[in-house]
mmCIF file of C-alpha atoms in Angstrom:
data_model
loop_
_atom_site.group_PDB
_atom_site.id
_atom_site.type_symbol
_atom_site.label_atom_id
_atom_site.label_comp_id
_atom_site.label_asym_id
_atom_site.label_seq_id
_atom_site.Cartn_x
_atom_site.Cartn_y
_atom_site.Cartn_z
ATOM 1 C CA GLY A 394 -0.228 0.168 0.043
ATOM 2 C CA GLU A 395 0.910 3.920 -0.680
ATOM 3 C CA ASN A 396 3.270 5.726 2.647
ATOM 4 C CA VAL A 397 3.701 8.919 2.316
ATOM 5 C CA GLU A 398 6.153 10.790 4.643
ATOM 6 C CA GLN A 399 6.051 14.490 5.237
ATOM 7 C CA HIS A 400 9.397 16.977 6.697
ATOM 8 C CA PRO A 401 9.973 18.899 8.621
ATOM 9 C CA SER A 402 7.798 18.399 11.419
ATOM 10 C CA THR A 403 7.812 21.435 12.336
ATOM 11 C CA LEU A 404 9.060 24.961 10.733
ATOM 12 C CA SER A 405 8.832 28.201 11.353
ATOM 13 C CA VAL A 406 9.648 31.399 9.587
ATOM 14 C CA GLN A 407 9.740 35.195 9.673
ATOM 15 C CA GLU A 408 6.808 37.171 8.117
ATOM 16 C CA GLY A 409 7.380 37.955 4.323
ATOM 17 C CA ASP A 410 9.627 35.041 4.015
ATOM 18 C CA SER A 411 9.035 31.764 1.703
ATOM 19 C CA ALA A 412 8.224 28.501 3.495
ATOM 20 C CA VAL A 413 8.900 24.881 2.185
ATOM 21 C CA ILE A 414 7.091 21.436 2.895
ATOM 22 C CA LYS A 415 7.950 18.324 0.727
ATOM 23 C CA CYS A 416 6.604 15.111 0.713
ATOM 24 C CA THR A 417 7.247 11.196 -0.799
ATOM 25 C CA TYR A 418 5.648 8.242 -1.642
ATOM 26 C CA SER A 419 6.062 5.251 -2.482
ATOM 27 C CA ASP A 420 2.892 4.159 -5.033
ATOM 28 C CA SER A 421 4.352 5.324 -8.290
ATOM 29 C CA ALA A 422 0.458 4.870 -9.900
ATOM 30 C CA SER A 423 -0.948 7.018 -7.084
ATOM 31 C CA ASN A 424 -1.908 10.096 -9.384
ATOM 32 C CA TYR A 425 -3.030 12.652 -6.935
ATOM 33 C CA PHE A 426 -1.576 14.782 -4.748
ATOM 34 C CA PRO A 427 -3.869 17.106 -2.440
ATOM 35 C CA TRP A 428 -2.626 19.239 0.624
ATOM 36 C CA TYR A 429 -4.400 20.419 2.766
ATOM 37 C CA LYS A 430 -4.111 23.095 6.219
ATOM 38 C CA GLN A 431 -6.182 22.305 9.451
ATOM 39 C CA GLU A 432 -5.860 25.489 12.167
ATOM 40 C CA LEU A 433 -7.069 25.311 15.954
ATOM 41 C CA GLY A 434 -9.856 23.591 15.953
ATOM 42 C CA LYS A 435 -11.217 23.309 13.063
ATOM 43 C CA GLY A 436 -10.879 19.987 10.719
ATOM 44 C CA PRO A 437 -8.574 19.713 7.293
ATOM 45 C CA GLN A 438 -9.647 21.908 4.391
ATOM 46 C CA LEU A 439 -8.171 20.749 0.798
ATOM 47 C CA ILE A 440 -5.658 24.314 -0.133
ATOM 48 C CA ILE A 441 -4.323 23.514 -3.610
ATOM 49 C CA ASP A 442 -4.146 19.504 -4.537
ATOM 50 C CA ILE A 443 -2.661 17.663 -7.865
ATOM 51 C CA ARG A 444 -3.258 15.426 -10.742
ATOM 52 C CA SER A 445 0.177 13.800 -12.150
ATOM 53 C CA ASN A 446 -0.252 14.787 -15.864
ATOM 54 C CA VAL A 447 0.807 18.061 -14.307
ATOM 55 C CA GLY A 448 4.240 19.110 -13.146
ATOM 56 C CA GLU A 449 3.925 22.524 -11.301
ATOM 57 C CA LYS A 450 0.008 24.349 -10.222
ATOM 58 C CA LYS A 451 -0.729 27.389 -8.314
ATOM 59 C CA ASP A 452 -3.434 29.968 -6.164
ATOM 60 C CA GLN A 453 -1.902 33.122 -5.240
ATOM 61 C CA ARG A 454 0.562 32.245 -2.593
ATOM 62 C CA ILE A 455 -0.144 28.421 -2.551
ATOM 63 C CA ALA A 456 2.552 26.462 -5.282
ATOM 64 C CA VAL A 457 2.154 22.090 -5.606
ATOM 65 C CA THR A 458 5.256 20.744 -7.516
ATOM 66 C CA LEU A 459 5.551 16.879 -8.564
ATOM 67 C CA ASN A 460 8.193 14.661 -9.328
ATOM 68 C CA LYS A 461 6.429 11.799 -10.659
ATOM 69 C CA THR A 462 10.618 10.055 -11.021
ATOM 70 C CA ALA A 463 11.341 11.036 -8.067
ATOM 71 C CA LYS A 464 8.107 10.348 -5.979
ATOM 72 C CA HIS A 465 7.738 13.713 -3.933
ATOM 73 C CA PHE A 466 5.606 16.922 -4.112
ATOM 74 C CA SER A 467 6.307 19.434 -2.438
ATOM 75 C CA LEU A 468 4.602 22.693 -0.985
ATOM 76 C CA HIS A 469 5.507 26.261 -1.375
ATOM 77 C CA ILE A 470 4.073 29.269 0.702
ATOM 78 C CA THR A 471 5.557 32.553 -0.500
ATOM 79 C CA GLU A 472 4.968 35.745 1.275
ATOM 80 C CA THR A 473 3.963 34.142 4.809
ATOM 81 C CA GLN A 474 1.175 35.719 6.869
ATOM 82 C CA PRO A 475 0.287 35.006 10.363
ATOM 83 C CA GLU A 476 -3.104 33.369 8.819
ATOM 84 C CA ASP A 477 -0.693 30.801 7.789
ATOM 85 C CA SER A 478 -0.356 29.551 11.039
ATOM 86 C CA ALA A 479 -1.133 25.808 10.532
ATOM 87 C CA VAL A 480 -1.006 22.319 10.935
ATOM 88 C CA TYR A 481 -0.397 21.594 6.765
ATOM 89 C CA PHE A 482 -1.601 17.279 5.459
ATOM 90 C CA CYS A 483 0.066 16.652 2.501
ATOM 91 C CA ALA A 484 -1.709 13.146 1.246
ATOM 92 C CA ALA A 485 -1.434 9.901 -1.977
ATOM 93 C CA PRO A 486 -4.635 7.671 -2.458
ATOM 94 C CA GLN A 487 -4.280 4.507 -1.865
ATOM 95 C CA GLU A 488 -3.924 1.593 -4.454
ATOM 96 C CA TYR A 489 -7.783 1.412 -4.985
ATOM 97 C CA GLY A 490 -10.678 3.040 -4.283
ATOM 98 C CA ASN A 491 -11.526 6.177 -2.771
ATOM 99 C CA LYS A 492 -9.259 6.484 0.167
ATOM 100 C CA LEU A 493 -6.581 8.856 1.716
ATOM 101 C CA VAL A 494 -3.018 8.436 2.968
ATOM 102 C CA PHE A 495 -1.666 11.392 4.835
ATOM 103 C CA GLY A 496 1.509 11.947 6.174
ATOM 104 C CA ALA A 497 2.378 13.218 9.209
ATOM 105 C CA GLY A 498 1.618 17.139 8.917
ATOM 106 C CA THR A 499 3.708 19.989 9.187
ATOM 107 C CA ILE A 500 2.579 22.390 12.416
ATOM 108 C CA LEU A 501 3.921 25.612 10.451
ATOM 109 C CA ARG A 502 4.771 29.075 12.746
ATOM 110 C CA VAL A 503 4.849 32.638 10.657
ATOM 111 C CA LYS A 504 6.189 34.990 13.087
ATOM 112 C CA SER A 505 5.773 38.640 12.961
ATOM 113 C CA GLU B 891 -18.205 25.903 7.333
ATOM 114 C CA THR B 892 -17.526 23.623 5.350
ATOM 115 C CA GLY B 893 -20.621 22.088 4.946
ATOM 116 C CA VAL B 894 -20.052 18.378 7.487
ATOM 117 C CA THR B 895 -21.408 19.447 11.172
ATOM 118 C CA GLN B 896 -20.409 17.336 13.724
ATOM 119 C CA THR B 897 -21.706 16.811 17.117
ATOM 120 C CA PRO B 898 -20.375 17.159 20.230
ATOM 121 C CA ARG B 899 -18.422 18.698 19.689
ATOM 122 C CA HIS B 900 -16.302 17.804 23.466
ATOM 123 C CA LEU B 901 -17.487 14.090 25.008
ATOM 124 C CA VAL B 902 -15.596 12.952 27.846
ATOM 125 C CA MET B 903 -17.062 9.427 28.793
ATOM 126 C CA GLY B 904 -15.652 6.453 31.727
ATOM 127 C CA MET B 905 -14.913 3.566 30.048
ATOM 128 C CA THR B 906 -18.520 2.153 30.796
ATOM 129 C CA ASN B 907 -20.289 4.243 29.096
ATOM 130 C CA LYS B 908 -22.436 3.760 26.291
ATOM 131 C CA LYS B 909 -21.924 7.097 23.681
ATOM 132 C CA SER B 910 -22.525 7.762 20.188
ATOM 133 C CA LEU B 911 -21.129 10.692 17.265
ATOM 134 C CA LYS B 912 -22.959 11.622 14.636
ATOM 135 C CA CYS B 913 -22.025 12.598 11.321
ATOM 136 C CA GLU B 914 -23.782 15.002 8.878
ATOM 137 C CA GLN B 915 -23.053 16.566 5.323
ATOM 138 C CA HIS B 916 -25.545 18.933 3.574
ATOM 139 C CA LEU B 917 -23.082 18.040 0.275
ATOM 140 C CA GLY B 918 -24.322 16.181 -1.246
ATOM 141 C CA HIS B 919 -22.008 13.735 -1.441
ATOM 142 C CA ASN B 920 -22.477 9.209 -1.612
ATOM 143 C CA ALA B 921 -18.777 8.844 0.961
ATOM 144 C CA MET B 922 -18.477 9.233 3.663
ATOM 145 C CA TYR B 923 -15.550 8.070 6.733
ATOM 146 C CA TRP B 924 -14.685 8.665 10.054
ATOM 147 C CA TYR B 925 -11.014 9.449 11.052
ATOM 148 C CA LYS B 926 -9.324 9.560 14.261
ATOM 149 C CA GLN B 927 -6.687 12.185 14.728
ATOM 150 C CA SER B 928 -4.334 11.828 17.637
ATOM 151 C CA ALA B 929 -1.176 13.499 19.189
ATOM 152 C CA LYS B 930 0.944 9.528 17.760
ATOM 153 C CA LYS B 931 -1.076 9.002 14.630
ATOM 154 C CA PRO B 932 -2.123 12.849 13.122
ATOM 155 C CA LEU B 933 -4.764 11.136 10.443
ATOM 156 C CA GLU B 934 -5.887 7.911 10.628
ATOM 157 C CA LEU B 935 -9.028 6.425 8.721
ATOM 158 C CA MET B 936 -11.371 4.246 10.263
ATOM 159 C CA PHE B 937 -14.064 3.327 8.529
ATOM 160 C CA VAL B 938 -15.003 4.021 4.952
ATOM 161 C CA TYR B 939 -18.914 4.444 3.479
ATOM 162 C CA ASN B 940 -19.419 4.091 -0.735
ATOM 163 C CA PHE B 941 -23.456 4.614 -1.913
ATOM 164 C CA LYS B 942 -24.365 3.792 2.308
ATOM 165 C CA GLU B 943 -22.272 0.196 2.127
ATOM 166 C CA GLN B 944 -18.758 0.306 4.331
ATOM 167 C CA THR B 945 -16.230 -0.133 1.654
ATOM 168 C CA GLU B 946 -12.883 0.293 4.221
ATOM 169 C CA ASN B 947 -12.336 -0.853 8.450
ATOM 170 C CA ASN B 948 -9.555 -0.060 9.076
ATOM 171 C CA SER B 949 -9.011 -3.017 11.693
ATOM 172 C CA VAL B 950 -10.378 -0.823 14.236
ATOM 173 C CA PRO B 951 -11.767 -2.399 17.531
ATOM 174 C CA SER B 952 -14.871 -3.700 17.742
ATOM 175 C CA ARG B 953 -15.385 -1.244 20.669
ATOM 176 C CA PHE B 954 -16.399 0.872 18.017
ATOM 177 C CA SER B 955 -19.357 0.713 15.786
ATOM 178 C CA PRO B 956 -19.943 2.619 12.791
ATOM 179 C CA GLU B 957 -23.521 3.296 11.624
ATOM 180 C CA CYS B 958 -25.075 4.991 8.373
ATOM 181 C CA PRO B 959 -28.534 5.852 7.932
ATOM 182 C CA ASN B 960 -27.944 7.223 4.261
ATOM 183 C CA SER B 961 -26.119 8.917 2.169
ATOM 184 C CA SER B 962 -25.979 12.439 4.743
ATOM 185 C CA HIS B 963 -25.857 10.886 7.924
ATOM 186 C CA LEU B 964 -22.807 8.782 9.828
ATOM 187 C CA PHE B 965 -22.764 8.252 13.084
ATOM 188 C CA LEU B 966 -19.706 5.689 15.268
ATOM 189 C CA HIS B 967 -21.364 4.422 18.812
ATOM 190 C CA LEU B 968 -18.990 3.928 21.855
ATOM 191 C CA HIS B 969 -18.740 1.109 23.946
ATOM 192 C CA THR B 970 -16.441 0.400 26.663
ATOM 193 C CA LEU B 971 -13.925 2.514 25.130
ATOM 194 C CA GLN B 972 -10.295 2.553 27.185
ATOM 195 C CA PRO B 973 -8.555 6.351 27.634
ATOM 196 C CA GLU B 974 -6.189 5.562 24.557
ATOM 197 C CA ASP B 975 -8.574 6.468 22.416
ATOM 198 C CA SER B 976 -8.794 10.195 23.770
ATOM 199 C CA ALA B 977 -7.677 12.015 20.577
ATOM 200 C CA LEU B 978 -9.782 13.658 18.019
ATOM 201 C CA TYR B 979 -12.397 12.187 15.499
ATOM 202 C CA LEU B 980 -13.583 13.499 12.128
ATOM 203 C CA CYS B 981 -15.592 12.641 9.788
ATOM 204 C CA ALA B 982 -15.259 13.549 6.440
ATOM 205 C CA SER B 983 -17.333 13.508 2.373
ATOM 206 C CA SER B 984 -16.554 13.044 -0.891
ATOM 207 C CA SER B 985 -18.673 12.682 -4.304
ATOM 208 C CA LEU B 986 -17.031 9.464 -5.608
ATOM 209 C CA LEU B 987 -16.124 9.559 -9.369
ATOM 210 C CA GLY B 988 -15.891 5.792 -9.903
ATOM 211 C CA SER B 989 -12.653 3.966 -9.614
ATOM 212 C CA ALA B 990 -10.336 6.718 -11.192
ATOM 213 C CA GLY B 991 -10.608 9.444 -9.465
ATOM 214 C CA TYR B 992 -10.019 11.516 -6.362
ATOM 215 C CA ASN B 993 -12.650 14.310 -5.379
ATOM 216 C CA GLU B 994 -11.659 16.435 -2.347
ATOM 217 C CA GLN B 995 -13.226 15.006 1.308
ATOM 218 C CA PHE B 996 -14.454 17.572 3.124
ATOM 219 C CA PHE B 997 -13.500 17.645 6.958
ATOM 220 C CA GLY B 998 -16.502 18.426 9.611
ATOM 221 C CA PRO B 999 -15.217 19.594 12.643
ATOM 222 C CA GLY B 1000 -14.019 17.484 14.879
ATOM 223 C CA THR B 1001 -15.361 15.867 18.035
ATOM 224 C CA ARG B 1002 -12.304 15.614 21.221
ATOM 225 C CA LEU B 1003 -13.280 12.789 23.135
ATOM 226 C CA THR B 1004 -11.476 11.900 26.603
ATOM 227 C CA VAL B 1005 -12.161 8.540 27.769
ATOM 228 C CA LEU B 1006 -11.619 8.567 31.455
#
């Protein structure tokens, strides 16, 4: 089955700097890679996703890159703001069905 | 609001109690999920229901009993729990695209469960 590893576990950046979170996956057949943001007291919410037919996707200050050969994908947040402080999870699909396997999460702290 | 509601938001129960968690989605989805979130395993899939039918039981102990009476409602019945079952229980829903598609999962806010 799929195995997803996520690094780093915690990340502190200064407001305005960029943040990068990386994930690796094990199943070369995986074709969908979402990123979720979880704020305190809330459930995870999808912020961006990418499918295997593209290498990069952007949405304002966030972007995701995918390297299928190396089996890793990354979340990039530019011009970080205090409201970006949260826990971020990457995920990849299980080998069959509609299940997702999540990474262990990254606690992002943006210091103002 | 994500369109997925969970009640109660907080629950404290003794090991001999029986309680139920409720999840309701207002998104017209046909798949629903229960996850357990704890410090040891951040997002651990427990159960999956597709079109009201259970399609996944991720080796969950029988003291957790799910119920899906229709595509909009999902319950998790709890009995004789252990202190290590204390965690945040998250419900999610999604729209099935068939075997080739993976759609966004919408999560509820979770129920914070404490077992004494």
